[in-house]
Amino acid sequence: MSYAIVHYPNINTEDINQIRQKYDPQVYLIEPHITLVFPIIESINENNLILHIDNILSKWKTFPICLQGLQKSWDEYLFLMVEEGKVDMIKLHNELYTGILAQYCRENLPFIPHLTLGRFTENIAQFLQLLEEAQQLDLNYRCFVNKVHLINIADEQRSIIWSKKFVLRN
């Protein structure tokens, strides 16, 4: 079992899912999302985690983001990038990784706010196909980060057991 914190953008995800169904191995595990806290596999007290998230988010107001532009990651993923709102997403990510989550922060990997479109193997042809399909769709979305979700994932089943919604202030 593991926990993660994600934002599900309030956008039409039809085009994104068209790509994800071909290229994203997690398409049936989770809806299109922006990960703020990556899965924590170790045991952590759920109530303390909820209190921590509540405490951090009590200081946050809803903010706009724009998803636009593509970027290849170092680990063979294609990202739809957060352009507008990127600084706020990084700040929120950094604040969530304080307190009881501080020990889980991956200092060696800079946080890049994004929505994953797909994963490709070392096969360059597969990457070029994925990139071409994404470029043709001209993905460009505006929405607000007004809530985040704590999700509990069953590792052995690769399914989400439950999700708790946290709403940011207006």
Short mmCIF file of C-alpha atoms in Angstrom, two decimals:
data_model
loop_
_atom_site.label_atom_id
_atom_site.label_comp_id
_atom_site.label_asym_id
_atom_site.label_seq_id
_atom_site.Cartn_x
_atom_site.Cartn_y
_atom_site.Cartn_z
CA MET A 1 0.00 0.00 0.00
CA SER A 2 1.22 3.50 -0.78
CA TYR A 3 0.02 7.10 -0.64
CA ALA A 4 0.34 9.88 -3.21
CA ILE A 5 -1.07 13.38 -3.56
CA VAL A 6 -2.40 14.40 -6.97
CA HIS A 7 -4.40 17.09 -8.72
CA TYR A 8 -6.97 16.02 -11.31
CA PRO A 9 -7.28 18.97 -13.73
CA ASN A 10 -10.88 19.92 -14.49
CA ILE A 11 -10.47 19.66 -18.26
CA ASN A 12 -11.84 17.62 -21.14
CA THR A 13 -9.49 14.63 -21.07
CA GLU A 14 -10.77 12.90 -24.22
CA ASP A 15 -7.67 13.69 -26.34
CA ILE A 16 -5.31 12.98 -23.46
CA ASN A 17 -6.91 9.60 -22.81
CA GLN A 18 -6.75 8.79 -26.53
CA ILE A 19 -2.96 8.98 -26.22
CA ARG A 20 -2.76 7.43 -22.75
CA GLN A 21 -4.70 4.33 -23.85
CA LYS A 22 -1.91 3.55 -26.30
CA TYR A 23 1.14 4.66 -24.32
CA ASP A 24 0.50 5.00 -20.57
CA PRO A 25 0.68 1.79 -18.52
CA GLN A 26 -1.25 3.55 -15.70
CA VAL A 27 -4.21 4.59 -17.84
CA TYR A 28 -6.56 2.18 -16.03
CA LEU A 29 -5.12 2.87 -12.58
CA ILE A 30 -5.63 6.63 -12.43
CA GLU A 31 -7.26 9.45 -14.38
CA PRO A 32 -5.07 12.14 -16.00
CA HIS A 33 -3.38 13.94 -13.11
CA ILE A 34 -0.50 16.06 -11.89
CA THR A 35 1.43 14.36 -9.10
CA LEU A 36 2.38 16.64 -6.19
CA VAL A 37 3.69 13.95 -3.83
CA PHE A 38 4.98 10.80 -5.45
CA PRO A 39 3.96 7.39 -4.08
CA ILE A 40 5.25 6.73 -0.58
CA ILE A 41 5.49 2.99 -0.17
CA GLU A 42 6.62 2.94 3.44
CA SER A 43 4.15 2.84 6.29
CA ILE A 44 2.98 6.28 7.38
CA ASN A 45 0.27 7.21 9.86
CA GLU A 46 -2.78 8.07 7.78
CA ASN A 47 -4.35 10.45 10.32
CA ASN A 48 -1.08 12.37 10.74
CA LEU A 49 -0.74 12.57 6.96
CA ILE A 50 -4.26 13.99 6.62
CA LEU A 51 -3.55 16.56 9.35
CA HIS A 52 -0.31 17.53 7.59
CA ILE A 53 -2.10 18.04 4.25
CA ASP A 54 -4.91 20.01 5.92
CA ASN A 55 -2.36 22.24 7.63
CA ILE A 56 -0.43 22.97 4.42
CA LEU A 57 -3.52 23.52 2.26
CA SER A 58 -5.20 25.81 4.81
CA LYS A 59 -2.74 28.50 3.64
CA TRP A 60 -3.41 27.98 -0.07
CA LYS A 61 -5.90 29.67 -2.37
CA THR A 62 -7.12 28.38 -5.72
CA PHE A 63 -4.71 29.29 -8.54
CA PRO A 64 -4.78 29.01 -12.35
CA ILE A 65 -2.65 26.69 -14.45
CA CYS A 66 -2.14 26.16 -18.15
CA LEU A 67 -1.14 22.76 -19.52
CA GLN A 68 0.71 23.26 -22.78
CA GLY A 69 3.89 22.08 -24.42
CA LEU A 70 5.56 18.71 -24.49
CA GLN A 71 8.75 17.49 -22.87
CA LYS A 72 10.59 14.18 -22.88
CA SER A 73 11.66 13.07 -19.41
CA TRP A 74 14.97 11.46 -18.49
CA ASP A 75 13.14 8.20 -17.68
CA GLU A 76 11.32 7.69 -21.00
CA TYR A 77 8.01 9.50 -20.44
CA LEU A 78 6.33 12.21 -22.48
CA PHE A 79 4.96 15.05 -20.36
CA LEU A 80 2.29 17.65 -21.04
CA MET A 81 3.85 20.57 -19.20
CA VAL A 82 2.37 22.96 -16.67
CA GLU A 83 3.35 26.38 -18.04
CA GLU A 84 1.27 29.01 -16.27
CA GLY A 85 1.09 28.15 -12.57
CA LYS A 86 4.36 26.21 -12.65
CA VAL A 87 5.92 28.29 -9.85
CA ASP A 88 2.86 27.76 -7.63
CA MET A 89 2.85 24.01 -8.33
CA ILE A 90 6.53 23.77 -7.37
CA LYS A 91 5.92 25.79 -4.21
CA LEU A 92 2.96 23.58 -3.23
CA HIS A 93 5.01 20.44 -3.93
CA ASN A 94 7.85 21.77 -1.75
CA GLU A 95 5.50 22.69 1.11
CA LEU A 96 3.83 19.27 1.06
CA TYR A 97 7.27 17.65 1.37
CA THR A 98 7.86 19.21 4.79
CA GLY A 99 7.12 17.84 8.26
CA ILE A 100 6.24 14.15 8.19
CA LEU A 101 6.87 13.98 4.43
CA ALA A 102 10.30 15.66 4.49
CA GLN A 103 12.19 12.35 4.59
CA TYR A 104 10.47 11.19 1.37
CA CYS A 105 11.48 14.17 -0.77
CA ARG A 106 13.71 13.17 -3.68
CA GLU A 107 16.34 15.90 -3.56
CA ASN A 108 18.23 14.37 -6.49
CA LEU A 109 15.29 14.85 -8.90
CA PRO A 110 13.97 18.34 -9.58
CA PHE A 111 10.17 18.54 -9.52
CA ILE A 112 8.75 19.23 -12.98
CA PRO A 113 4.98 19.92 -12.87
CA HIS A 114 3.41 17.86 -15.64
CA LEU A 115 0.68 15.48 -16.72
CA THR A 116 2.04 12.19 -18.07
CA LEU A 117 0.88 11.34 -21.58
CA GLY A 118 2.76 8.09 -22.03
CA ARG A 119 5.83 6.01 -21.59
CA PHE A 120 8.00 4.75 -24.39
CA THR A 121 10.79 2.26 -24.38
CA GLU A 122 14.27 2.97 -25.65
CA ASN A 123 12.72 2.49 -29.08
CA ILE A 124 13.10 5.94 -30.68
CA ALA A 125 10.44 5.15 -33.29
CA GLN A 126 7.86 4.63 -30.53
CA PHE A 127 8.80 7.95 -28.93
CA LEU A 128 8.56 9.78 -32.27
CA GLN A 129 5.12 8.23 -32.88
CA LEU A 130 3.91 9.30 -29.43
CA LEU A 131 5.34 12.80 -29.90
CA GLU A 132 3.74 13.18 -33.34
CA GLU A 133 0.31 12.09 -32.08
CA ALA A 134 0.50 14.50 -29.15
CA GLN A 135 1.65 17.39 -31.35
CA GLN A 136 -1.22 16.82 -33.79
CA LEU A 137 -3.74 17.20 -30.97
CA ASP A 138 -2.30 20.63 -30.04
CA LEU A 139 -3.01 20.04 -26.34
CA ASN A 140 -3.66 23.31 -24.52
CA TYR A 141 -5.79 23.50 -21.37
CA ARG A 142 -6.55 26.14 -18.77
CA CYS A 143 -8.04 25.29 -15.41
CA PHE A 144 -7.68 25.99 -11.70
CA VAL A 145 -5.97 24.04 -8.97
CA ASN A 146 -8.82 24.18 -6.48
CA LYS A 147 -8.48 20.75 -4.90
CA VAL A 148 -6.01 17.93 -4.47
CA HIS A 149 -6.52 14.29 -3.63
CA LEU A 150 -4.71 11.98 -1.27
CA ILE A 151 -4.88 8.56 -2.86
CA ASN A 152 -4.18 5.18 -1.33
CA ILE A 153 -2.86 2.66 -3.84
CA ALA A 154 -2.85 -1.11 -3.36
CA ASP A 155 0.58 -2.09 -4.66
CA GLU A 156 -0.22 -5.74 -5.22
CA GLN A 157 -3.46 -5.00 -7.10
CA ARG A 158 -2.27 -1.81 -8.81
CA SER A 159 -5.57 -0.16 -7.97
CA ILE A 160 -6.63 2.86 -5.99
CA ILE A 161 -8.25 1.76 -2.72
CA TRP A 162 -9.61 5.18 -1.79
CA SER A 163 -9.18 8.88 -2.37
CA LYS A 164 -9.71 11.84 -0.03
CA LYS A 165 -10.39 15.27 -1.50
CA PHE A 166 -8.91 18.47 -0.04
CA VAL A 167 -10.36 21.78 -1.25
CA LEU A 168 -8.28 24.96 -1.50
CA ARG A 169 -9.77 28.30 -0.44
CA ASN A 170 -11.32 30.57 -3.07
#
